Tab-separated table of C-alpha atoms and ligand atoms in Angstrom:
chain	number	residue	atom	x	y	z
J	166	UNK	CA	34.056	29.136	-27.970
J	167	UNK	CA	31.417	27.270	-25.695
J	168	UNK	CA	33.261	26.987	-22.155
J	169	UNK	CA	32.395	29.101	-19.611
J	170	UNK	CA	36.028	29.158	-17.884
J	171	UNK	CA	37.514	30.078	-21.397
J	172	UNK	CA	35.222	32.815	-22.182
J	173	UNK	CA	35.699	34.653	-18.876
J	174	UNK	CA	39.545	34.278	-19.305
J	175	UNK	CA	38.812	35.587	-23.097
J	176	UNK	CA	37.209	38.442	-21.506
J	177	UNK	CA	39.865	38.915	-18.879
J	178	UNK	CA	42.482	39.316	-21.414
J	179	UNK	CA	40.318	41.671	-23.770
J	180	UNK	CA	39.681	44.140	-20.666
J	181	UNK	CA	43.519	43.656	-19.859
J	182	UNK	CA	44.586	44.474	-23.652
J	183	UNK	CA	42.196	46.692	-24.109
J	184	UNK	CA	42.830	48.928	-20.908
J	185	UNK	CA	46.760	48.754	-21.171
J	186	UNK	CA	46.266	49.784	-25.124
J	187	UNK	CA	44.123	52.411	-24.519
J	188	UNK	CA	46.874	53.942	-21.601
J	189	UNK	CA	48.932	53.175	-24.071
J	190	UNK	CA	47.939	55.064	-26.925
J	191	UNK	CA	46.934	58.255	-24.972
J	192	UNK	CA	50.107	58.273	-23.004
J	193	UNK	CA	52.705	57.865	-26.371
J	194	UNK	CA	50.928	60.559	-28.241
J	195	UNK	CA	50.768	62.851	-25.043
J	196	UNK	CA	54.334	62.131	-24.277
J	197	UNK	CA	55.405	62.330	-28.278
J	198	UNK	CA	53.400	65.769	-28.689
J	199	UNK	CA	55.132	67.103	-24.747
J	200	UNK	CA	58.422	66.387	-25.979
J	201	UNK	CA	58.153	67.906	-29.461
J	202	UNK	CA	56.764	70.656	-27.375
J	203	UNK	CA	59.234	70.471	-24.847
J	204	UNK	CA	62.162	70.512	-28.125
J	205	UNK	CA	60.342	73.725	-29.645
J	206	UNK	CA	60.331	75.771	-26.381
J	207	UNK	CA	63.044	74.718	-24.159
J	208	UNK	CA	62.989	75.397	-20.707
J	209	UNK	CA	63.796	79.124	-19.827
J	210	UNK	CA	63.814	80.623	-23.337
J	211	UNK	CA	62.008	83.079	-24.592
J	212	UNK	CA	60.775	81.993	-27.911
J	213	UNK	CA	62.356	83.449	-30.792
J	214	UNK	CA	61.287	83.264	-34.604
J	215	UNK	CA	62.554	80.358	-36.229
J	216	UNK	CA	63.562	79.034	-33.225
J	217	UNK	CA	61.699	75.679	-33.423
J	218	UNK	CA	62.750	74.762	-37.042
J	219	UNK	CA	66.380	74.914	-35.569
J	220	UNK	CA	65.884	72.500	-32.483
J	221	UNK	CA	63.756	70.340	-34.301
J	222	UNK	CA	66.979	69.838	-36.534
J	223	UNK	CA	69.173	69.759	-33.860
J	224	UNK	CA	67.263	66.776	-31.872
J	225	UNK	CA	70.151	64.182	-32.287
J	226	UNK	CA	70.102	60.392	-31.888
J	227	UNK	CA	69.976	60.054	-27.928
J	228	UNK	CA	66.272	61.875	-28.078
J	229	UNK	CA	64.645	60.065	-30.735
J	230	UNK	CA	65.853	56.650	-28.711
J	231	UNK	CA	64.362	57.720	-25.263
J	232	UNK	CA	60.927	58.269	-27.295
J	233	UNK	CA	61.424	54.773	-28.755
J	234	UNK	CA	62.487	53.573	-25.608
J	235	UNK	CA	59.047	55.074	-23.704
J	236	UNK	CA	57.004	53.774	-26.591
J	237	UNK	CA	58.439	50.087	-26.229
J	238	UNK	CA	58.169	50.163	-22.155
J	239	UNK	CA	54.461	50.781	-23.033
J	240	UNK	CA	53.683	47.956	-25.781
J	241	UNK	CA	55.877	45.587	-23.336
J	242	UNK	CA	53.484	46.862	-20.141
J	243	UNK	CA	50.637	46.223	-22.377
J	244	UNK	CA	51.987	42.659	-22.976
J	245	UNK	CA	52.651	41.877	-19.421
J	246	UNK	CA	49.321	42.576	-18.562
J	247	UNK	CA	47.912	40.966	-21.097
J	248	UNK	CA	49.956	37.502	-19.488
J	249	UNK	CA	48.956	38.387	-15.966
J	250	UNK	CA	45.188	38.700	-17.146
J	251	UNK	CA	45.685	35.577	-18.797
J	252	UNK	CA	46.829	33.623	-15.599
J	253	UNK	CA	44.750	35.066	-13.490
J	254	UNK	CA	41.812	34.940	-15.380
J	255	UNK	CA	42.224	31.391	-15.737
J	256	UNK	CA	42.546	30.598	-11.927
J	257	UNK	CA	39.818	32.967	-11.134
J	258	UNK	CA	37.338	31.177	-14.051
J	259	UNK	CA	38.210	27.939	-12.336
J	260	UNK	CA	37.249	29.099	-9.009
J	261	UNK	CA	34.336	29.949	-10.554
J	262	UNK	CA	33.334	27.471	-12.684
J	263	UNK	CA	34.548	23.958	-10.606
J	264	UNK	CA	31.565	24.195	-8.542
J	265	UNK	CA	29.493	24.675	-11.127
J	266	UNK	CA	30.719	21.583	-12.680
J	267	UNK	CA	30.412	19.746	-9.503
J	268	UNK	CA	26.601	20.893	-9.820
J	269	UNK	CA	25.898	19.678	-12.854
J	270	UNK	CA	27.754	16.254	-12.233
J	271	UNK	CA	25.211	16.114	-9.017
J	272	UNK	CA	22.362	16.912	-11.318
J	273	UNK	CA	23.253	14.273	-13.921
J	274	UNK	CA	23.682	11.647	-10.681
J	275	UNK	CA	20.306	12.592	-9.588
J	276	UNK	CA	18.911	12.198	-13.125
J	277	UNK	CA	20.463	8.539	-13.282
J	278	UNK	CA	18.223	7.881	-9.683
J	279	UNK	CA	21.569	8.472	-7.231
J	280	UNK	CA	20.098	10.430	-4.693
J	281	UNK	CA	23.352	10.157	-2.876
J	282	UNK	CA	25.551	12.726	-1.290
J	283	UNK	CA	24.943	16.401	-0.973
J	284	UNK	CA	26.994	19.038	-3.064
J	285	UNK	CA	29.923	20.389	-0.482
J	286	UNK	CA	29.112	23.987	-0.030
J	287	UNK	CA	32.285	25.855	0.871
J	288	UNK	CA	31.308	29.697	0.312
J	289	UNK	CA	28.947	32.271	0.764
J	290	UNK	CA	28.603	33.892	-2.591
J	291	UNK	CA	25.934	33.471	-5.182
J	292	UNK	CA	27.652	30.302	-6.242
J	293	UNK	CA	27.266	28.985	-3.044
J	294	UNK	CA	23.932	29.988	-2.478
J	295	UNK	CA	23.053	28.046	-5.605
J	296	UNK	CA	24.582	24.844	-4.101
J	297	UNK	CA	22.443	24.873	-0.995
J	298	UNK	CA	18.888	25.439	-2.886
J	299	UNK	CA	20.400	22.700	-4.864
J	300	UNK	CA	21.097	20.155	-1.945
J	301	UNK	CA	17.457	21.563	-0.648
J	302	UNK	CA	16.145	20.079	-3.623
J	303	UNK	CA	18.012	17.118	-3.404
J	304	UNK	CA	16.983	16.626	0.121
J	305	UNK	CA	13.448	16.964	-0.667
J	306	UNK	CA	13.736	14.356	-3.774
J	307	UNK	CA	15.181	12.022	-1.478
J	308	UNK	CA	12.304	12.090	1.137
J	309	UNK	CA	9.685	12.139	-1.711
J	310	UNK	CA	11.643	8.602	-2.808
J	311	UNK	CA	12.051	7.626	0.623
J	312	UNK	CA	7.898	7.892	1.064
J	313	UNK	CA	7.373	6.266	-2.283
J	314	UNK	CA	9.131	3.182	-1.269
J	315	UNK	CA	7.963	3.094	2.416
J	316	UNK	CA	4.010	3.522	0.381
J	317	UNK	CA	4.877	0.989	-1.702
J	318	UNK	CA	5.845	-1.438	0.939
J	319	UNK	CA	3.176	-0.602	3.482
J	320	UNK	CA	0.441	-1.338	0.238
J	321	UNK	CA	2.142	-4.606	-0.428
J	322	UNK	CA	2.008	-5.926	2.954
J	323	UNK	CA	-1.910	-4.432	3.775
J	324	UNK	CA	-2.599	-6.054	0.607
J	325	UNK	CA	-0.521	-9.233	1.408
J	326	UNK	CA	-2.092	-10.224	4.296
J	327	UNK	CA	-6.204	-10.804	3.918
J	328	UNK	CA	-4.633	-12.035	0.652
J	329	UNK	CA	-2.540	-14.755	2.156
J	330	UNK	CA	-5.241	-15.670	4.622
J	331	UNK	CA	-7.593	-15.976	1.493
J	332	UNK	CA	-5.581	-18.038	-0.794
J	333	UNK	CA	-4.691	-20.664	2.355
J	334	UNK	CA	-8.356	-21.241	3.132
J	335	UNK	CA	-9.412	-21.391	-0.638
J	336	UNK	CA	-6.676	-23.862	-1.349
J	337	UNK	CA	-7.729	-25.873	1.841
J	338	UNK	CA	-10.927	-25.785	0.904
J	339	UNK	CA	-10.202	-27.021	-3.045
J	340	UNK	CA	-7.874	-30.052	-1.339
J	341	UNK	CA	-10.824	-31.095	0.769
J	342	UNK	CA	-8.596	-30.393	4.203
J	343	UNK	CA	-10.484	-27.295	5.032
J	344	UNK	CA	-14.226	-27.420	5.630
J	345	UNK	CA	-16.404	-25.258	3.515
J	346	UNK	CA	-18.668	-24.002	6.693
J	347	UNK	CA	-21.099	-20.547	6.620
J	348	UNK	CA	-18.791	-19.269	9.349
J	349	UNK	CA	-15.802	-20.117	7.143
J	350	UNK	CA	-16.975	-18.226	4.085
J	351	UNK	CA	-18.455	-15.509	6.072
J	352	UNK	CA	-14.433	-14.891	7.502
J	353	UNK	CA	-13.279	-15.297	4.112
J	354	UNK	CA	-16.099	-12.595	2.625
J	355	UNK	CA	-14.737	-10.306	5.754
J	356	UNK	CA	-11.363	-10.569	4.406
J	357	UNK	CA	-12.617	-9.856	0.650
J	358	UNK	CA	-13.998	-6.467	2.468
J	359	UNK	CA	-11.195	-5.496	4.053
J	360	UNK	CA	-9.515	-5.724	0.901
J	361	UNK	CA	-11.975	-3.842	-0.895
J	362	UNK	CA	-11.954	-1.232	1.430
J	363	UNK	CA	-8.098	-1.048	1.326
J	364	UNK	CA	-8.486	-0.439	-1.969
J	365	UNK	CA	-11.321	2.364	-2.120
J	366	UNK	CA	-9.021	4.171	0.847
J	367	UNK	CA	-5.886	3.759	-1.492
J	368	UNK	CA	-7.917	5.707	-4.535
J	369	UNK	CA	-9.813	7.978	-1.897
J	370	UNK	CA	-6.229	9.334	-0.335
J	371	UNK	CA	-4.281	9.511	-3.876
J	372	UNK	CA	-7.260	11.728	-5.587
J	373	UNK	CA	-7.286	13.783	-2.442
J	374	UNK	CA	-3.826	14.018	-2.399
J	375	UNK	CA	-3.521	15.123	-6.146
J	376	UNK	CA	-6.929	17.608	-5.648
J	377	UNK	CA	-8.640	15.934	-7.805
J	378	UNK	CA	-11.242	14.461	-5.659
J	379	UNK	CA	-14.601	15.574	-6.884
J	380	UNK	CA	-16.723	16.871	-4.011
J	381	UNK	CA	-20.750	17.507	-4.463
J	382	UNK	CA	-20.952	20.520	-2.486
J	383	UNK	CA	-24.297	21.558	-1.264
J	384	UNK	CA	-25.847	23.255	2.175
J	385	UNK	CA	-26.683	20.701	5.163
J	386	UNK	CA	-26.970	20.573	8.586
J	387	UNK	CA	-23.821	18.963	10.439
J	388	UNK	CA	-25.883	18.503	13.252
J	389	UNK	CA	-28.227	16.509	11.334
J	390	UNK	CA	-25.454	14.457	9.558
J	391	UNK	CA	-23.815	13.797	13.142
J	392	UNK	CA	-26.873	12.237	14.288
J	393	UNK	CA	-27.653	10.313	11.275
J	394	UNK	CA	-23.835	8.566	11.348
J	395	UNK	CA	-24.340	7.875	15.112
J	396	UNK	CA	-27.314	5.910	14.443
J	397	UNK	CA	-26.109	3.955	12.015
J	398	UNK	CA	-23.045	3.191	14.540
J	399	UNK	CA	-24.880	2.348	17.433
J	400	UNK	CA	-25.005	-1.281	16.871
J	401	UNK	CA	-21.408	-1.681	16.676
J	402	UNK	CA	-20.809	0.540	19.732
J	403	UNK	CA	-23.271	-1.896	21.767
J	404	UNK	CA	-21.810	-4.874	20.228
J	405	UNK	CA	-18.421	-3.176	21.962
J	406	UNK	CA	-20.192	-2.258	24.896
J	407	UNK	CA	-19.502	1.275	24.242
J	408	UNK	CA	-21.625	4.289	25.253
J	409	UNK	CA	-22.403	6.036	22.351
J	410	UNK	CA	-23.748	9.974	22.612
J	411	UNK	CA	-24.394	12.957	21.111
J	412	UNK	CA	-23.739	16.438	22.324
J	413	UNK	CA	-25.473	19.429	21.117
J	414	UNK	CA	-28.908	20.123	19.141
J	415	UNK	CA	-28.693	23.068	17.631
J	416	UNK	CA	-28.322	23.211	13.389
J	417	UNK	CA	-25.008	23.859	12.026
J	418	UNK	CA	-25.142	24.986	8.576
J	419	UNK	CA	-22.387	24.365	6.372
J	420	UNK	CA	-21.486	23.792	2.515
J	421	UNK	CA	-20.099	20.491	2.076
J	422	UNK	CA	-20.034	17.067	0.091
J	423	UNK	CA	-22.277	15.117	2.531
J	424	UNK	CA	-20.640	11.788	1.657
J	425	UNK	CA	-17.574	12.789	2.134
J	426	UNK	CA	-18.327	14.435	5.411
J	427	UNK	CA	-20.313	11.579	6.818
J	428	UNK	CA	-17.143	9.400	5.664
J	429	UNK	CA	-15.283	11.819	8.252
J	430	UNK	CA	-17.475	11.548	10.988
J	431	UNK	CA	-17.349	7.721	10.285
J	432	UNK	CA	-13.844	7.476	10.347
J	433	UNK	CA	-13.294	9.381	13.623
J	434	UNK	CA	-16.203	7.108	15.326
J	435	UNK	CA	-14.743	4.005	13.762
J	436	UNK	CA	-11.654	4.790	15.534
J	437	UNK	CA	-13.111	5.536	18.741
J	438	UNK	CA	-15.045	2.606	19.293
J	439	UNK	CA	-11.906	0.506	18.059
J	440	UNK	CA	-9.518	2.157	20.140
J	441	UNK	CA	-11.953	2.580	23.278
J	442	UNK	CA	-12.483	-0.755	25.615
J	443	UNK	CA	-15.481	-2.243	26.795
J	444	UNK	CA	-17.500	-0.135	29.330
J	445	UNK	CA	-15.771	3.310	27.710
J	446	UNK	CA	-17.687	6.370	26.526
J	447	UNK	CA	-17.685	8.054	23.430
J	448	UNK	CA	-19.623	11.717	22.552
J	449	UNK	CA	-19.692	13.190	19.407
J	450	UNK	CA	-21.257	17.005	18.934
J	451	UNK	CA	-21.253	19.592	16.195
J	452	UNK	CA	-21.439	23.446	17.349
J	453	UNK	CA	-20.928	26.570	15.658
J	454	UNK	CA	-17.517	28.179	17.240
J	455	UNK	CA	-16.694	31.861	15.451
J	456	UNK	CA	-17.119	31.522	11.957
J	457	UNK	CA	-16.444	27.757	11.908
J	458	UNK	CA	-18.324	25.034	12.164
J	459	UNK	CA	-16.904	22.201	14.536
J	460	UNK	CA	-17.252	18.568	15.361
J	461	UNK	CA	-15.458	16.729	17.963
J	462	UNK	CA	-15.247	13.405	18.846
J	463	UNK	CA	-14.276	12.651	22.291
J	464	UNK	CA	-13.526	8.847	23.566
J	465	UNK	CA	-12.191	7.659	27.257
J	466	UNK	CA	-9.831	5.205	25.691
J	467	UNK	CA	-6.357	4.580	25.825
J	468	UNK	CA	-4.916	8.347	25.259
J	469	UNK	CA	-2.395	8.481	22.253
J	470	UNK	CA	1.288	9.166	23.564
J	471	UNK	CA	2.557	13.146	23.188
J	472	UNK	CA	5.360	12.308	20.656
J	473	UNK	CA	2.846	10.143	18.173
J	474	UNK	CA	0.674	13.298	17.825
J	475	UNK	CA	2.251	15.478	15.250
J	476	UNK	CA	2.614	12.318	12.900
J	477	UNK	CA	-0.996	10.403	13.969
J	478	UNK	CA	-2.497	12.058	10.273
J	479	UNK	CA	-0.019	10.777	8.072
J	480	UNK	CA	-0.873	8.055	5.987
J	481	UNK	CA	0.230	4.469	7.533
J	482	UNK	CA	1.039	5.684	10.575
J	483	UNK	CA	-0.401	3.274	13.714
J	484	UNK	CA	0.313	4.243	17.276
J	485	UNK	CA	0.981	-0.283	17.564
J	486	UNK	CA	3.141	-0.495	14.897
J	487	UNK	CA	3.747	-4.212	15.347
J	488	UNK	CA	2.499	-6.175	12.342
J	489	UNK	CA	0.864	-8.890	14.480
J	490	UNK	CA	-1.069	-6.074	16.234
J	491	UNK	CA	-4.690	-7.333	17.262
J	492	UNK	CA	-6.501	-3.748	17.259
J	493	UNK	CA	-5.879	-1.102	14.276
J	494	UNK	CA	-6.362	-0.923	10.608
J	495	UNK	CA	-3.486	-0.046	7.459
J	496	UNK	CA	-3.461	3.489	9.176
J	497	UNK	CA	-5.058	5.169	6.382
J	498	UNK	CA	-8.529	6.576	8.342
J	499	UNK	CA	-7.036	9.864	9.803
J	500	UNK	CA	-5.169	10.754	6.686
J	501	UNK	CA	-8.417	10.360	4.384
J	502	UNK	CA	-10.090	12.802	6.901
J	503	UNK	CA	-7.450	14.998	6.832
J	504	UNK	CA	-7.490	15.411	3.162
J	505	UNK	CA	-11.066	15.385	3.148
J	506	UNK	CA	-11.700	18.007	5.708
J	507	UNK	CA	-8.676	20.534	4.124
J	508	UNK	CA	-10.117	19.830	0.552
J	509	UNK	CA	-13.295	21.238	1.840
J	510	UNK	CA	-10.838	24.099	3.490
J	511	UNK	CA	-11.485	23.115	6.680
J	512	UNK	CA	-8.669	21.941	9.600
J	513	UNK	CA	-8.413	18.908	11.840
J	514	UNK	CA	-6.545	18.604	14.984
J	515	UNK	CA	-6.128	16.006	18.200
J	516	UNK	CA	-5.928	16.247	21.928
J	517	UNK	CA	-4.796	13.185	24.094
J	518	UNK	CA	-3.059	12.403	27.359
J	519	UNK	CA	-2.428	8.749	27.622
J	520	UNK	CA	-4.672	7.108	30.126
J	521	UNK	CA	-7.222	9.928	29.751
J	522	UNK	CA	-8.972	9.541	26.210
J	523	UNK	CA	-8.880	11.667	23.271
J	524	UNK	CA	-10.534	14.245	21.263
J	525	UNK	CA	-10.540	14.609	17.504
J	526	UNK	CA	-12.008	17.755	15.823
J	527	UNK	CA	-12.786	19.168	12.829
J	528	UNK	CA	-13.706	22.689	11.314
J	529	UNK	CA	-14.917	23.767	8.457
J	530	UNK	CA	-16.083	27.232	7.353
J	531	UNK	CA	-19.693	27.688	8.282
J	532	UNK	CA	-21.645	27.883	5.116
F	639	ATP	N1	-9.287	7.386	19.268
F	639	ATP	C1	-8.149	6.901	19.402
F	639	ATP	N2	-7.683	6.349	20.353
F	639	ATP	C2	-6.433	6.177	20.424
F	639	ATP	N3	-5.705	5.988	19.395
F	639	ATP	C3	-6.263	6.089	17.811
F	639	ATP	C4	-7.479	7.084	18.161
F	639	ATP	N4	-7.541	7.218	17.009
F	639	ATP	C5	-6.707	6.583	15.717
F	639	ATP	N5	-5.635	6.308	16.799
F	639	ATP	C6	-4.371	6.117	16.320
F	639	ATP	O1	-4.183	6.421	15.202
F	639	ATP	C7	-3.673	5.881	14.611
F	639	ATP	C8	-3.950	5.883	12.766
F	639	ATP	O2	-5.174	6.135	12.371
F	639	ATP	P1	-6.203	5.778	11.797
F	639	ATP	O3	-7.589	5.662	11.596
F	639	ATP	O4	-4.899	6.511	10.692
F	639	ATP	O5	-5.468	3.957	11.162
F	639	ATP	P2	-6.103	2.609	11.735
F	639	ATP	O6	-7.666	3.333	12.418
F	639	ATP	O7	-4.973	2.278	12.340
F	639	ATP	O8	-6.515	1.839	9.998
F	639	ATP	P3	-7.949	2.531	9.194
F	639	ATP	O9	-8.363	3.402	9.845
F	639	ATP	O10	-6.997	2.574	8.015
F	639	ATP	O11	-8.109	1.327	9.260
F	639	ATP	C9	-4.039	3.968	14.651
F	639	ATP	O12	-3.405	3.019	14.320
F	639	ATP	C10	-4.120	4.468	16.456
F	639	ATP	O13	-2.879	3.956	16.801
F	640	MG	MG1	-8.980	4.345	11.526
């Protein structure tokens, strides 16, 4: 018998049968012995030699009938107990197994890809607890599935836009409708660079999320790295007419992957320059704070609304979500920053207020 329901019913019937049978057996034995003793020594009479034998012979049909009735009643009670146990057992077992069956059905449904409605939770016991845990798990799966779908849509869109531009231009050139000027080729080359960077960012992000991004950690000076990155970024800042300065000059030692931390600082600086209008200011510096090495990039840009701050480091999250946005990239930069810093055992943060600029920072353990 493999069904839990029938095993529960059987267990209840067996328990009922055994308890009534035990009670019946003991009371039948005791009743018979007591009755026998009573017949041998009737109340109020002193036992006399030969009297028990005489009384036994005197025990007539009514007494034997009474004894037989008592026994029969006990066995009838046993039978009634078993029937009641079977009925109550079936009802109780159904109550226990019905929610389990619902959970099993829901698990099969989820396995088939249907992450639909939750299993109803209408009890407070262990089965209710199981149903709640099950619903939490289903909710997590649902969110993961939604994130996966959104990710695919976002990737398709981000790859699609530069590809469409490339395709239209190259087709135009092949048909002789579009002129093959050096400027046009340069702009197509820029689109190819966007695609290359996007694919590289997606690969980095995916590796970092799986904890598989190889890190070549060595002792290094974070201050020197910040100065180097600023030097490389200076031409871009001048082009955008943004004043880019370095703050602090003391050495800040950490043990980190130099290229990856440079990527983090570059990403933060690129954002600061991209979102700060001409005439703005960007300052960056490394310093020691307690047991941590801290780098902060502060800009005089437009600032970020408070409700956007918690999701800023999520992948593909942009404050300006419109597809026709004039500024901004894929929305991968800050997600990569967060993963790279966390892979080094550090943390990231942002402080910002609309109209007052933003400060993006990260901390690494001191080396
Ligand atoms: N310094 C900043 N000032 C104002 N808004 C910012 C700043 N840095 C980031 N943001 C906002 O945060 C969003 C996410 O930044 P993130 O670097 O992840 O993506 P992105 O710059 O749009 O694209 P990518 O970095 O992939 O090219 C940006 O789209 C922008 O809306
Ligand atoms: Mg960015």
